[in-house]
Coordinates of C-alpha atoms in Angstrom, one line a residue:
M231 CA 7.1 -13.2 1.8
W232 CA 9.5 -10.9 3.6
E233 CA 8.0 -7.6 4.5
W234 CA 9.8 -4.2 4.6
C235 CA 9.3 -2.2 7.8
F236 CA 9.7 1.5 8.3
D237 CA 12.1 0.8 11.2
K238 CA 15.8 1.4 10.7
N239 CA 18.4 -1.2 11.9
S240 CA 20.1 1.4 14.1
S241 CA 20.3 5.1 14.4
S242 CA 23.6 5.2 12.5
S243 CA 22.5 2.8 9.7
S244 CA 20.5 3.5 6.5
N245 CA 19.4 -0.2 6.5
R246 CA 15.7 -0.9 6.9
V247 CA 14.3 -3.8 8.9
E248 CA 12.6 -6.6 7.1
R249 CA 10.5 -9.3 8.9
G250 CA 8.8 -12.5 8.2
G251 CA 10.4 -15.1 6.0
C252 CA 9.5 -17.0 2.8
Y253 CA 9.2 -20.4 1.3
G254 CA 12.9 -20.9 1.0
N255 CA 13.7 -20.2 4.7
D256 CA 13.7 -22.5 7.7
A257 CA 10.5 -22.5 9.8
S258 CA 12.3 -20.5 12.6
N259 CA 12.7 -17.6 10.1
C260 CA 9.0 -17.6 9.0
T261 CA 7.5 -15.8 11.9
V262 CA 6.5 -12.1 12.3
T263 CA 9.0 -11.8 15.2
Y264 CA 12.0 -12.7 13.0
R265 CA 13.9 -9.6 11.8
D266 CA 16.7 -8.9 9.4
S267 CA 18.0 -5.7 7.8
R268 CA 19.1 -4.7 4.3
N269 CA 19.8 -1.6 2.3
P270 CA 16.6 -0.1 0.9
S271 CA 17.9 -0.5 -2.6
Y272 CA 17.9 -4.3 -2.2
R273 CA 15.4 -6.0 -4.5
R274 CA 14.1 -9.6 -4.6
N275 CA 10.8 -11.2 -5.7
Y276 CA 10.2 -12.5 -2.2
L277 CA 10.5 -9.0 -0.5
G278 CA 7.6 -6.6 -0.5
F279 CA 5.5 -4.4 1.7
R280 CA 2.0 -4.4 3.2
V281 CA -0.4 -1.6 2.3
C282 CA -2.4 -0.5 5.3
R283 CA -5.3 1.9 5.5
N284 CA -7.5 3.2 8.4
A285 CA -11.1 2.1 8.2
P286 CA -13.5 4.9 7.3

């Protein structure tokens, strides 16, 4: 699954960074170091986000 990141693509862009890869990608795209960017309104069933929480 691709994962949305809070990072912007550049300071002049509204695009957000996505990272990871999914089952339909080549192996080289399925790493946490691979990045792409899209408009935040972009929606697909293979693009999501990770919920994080500090331990109590």
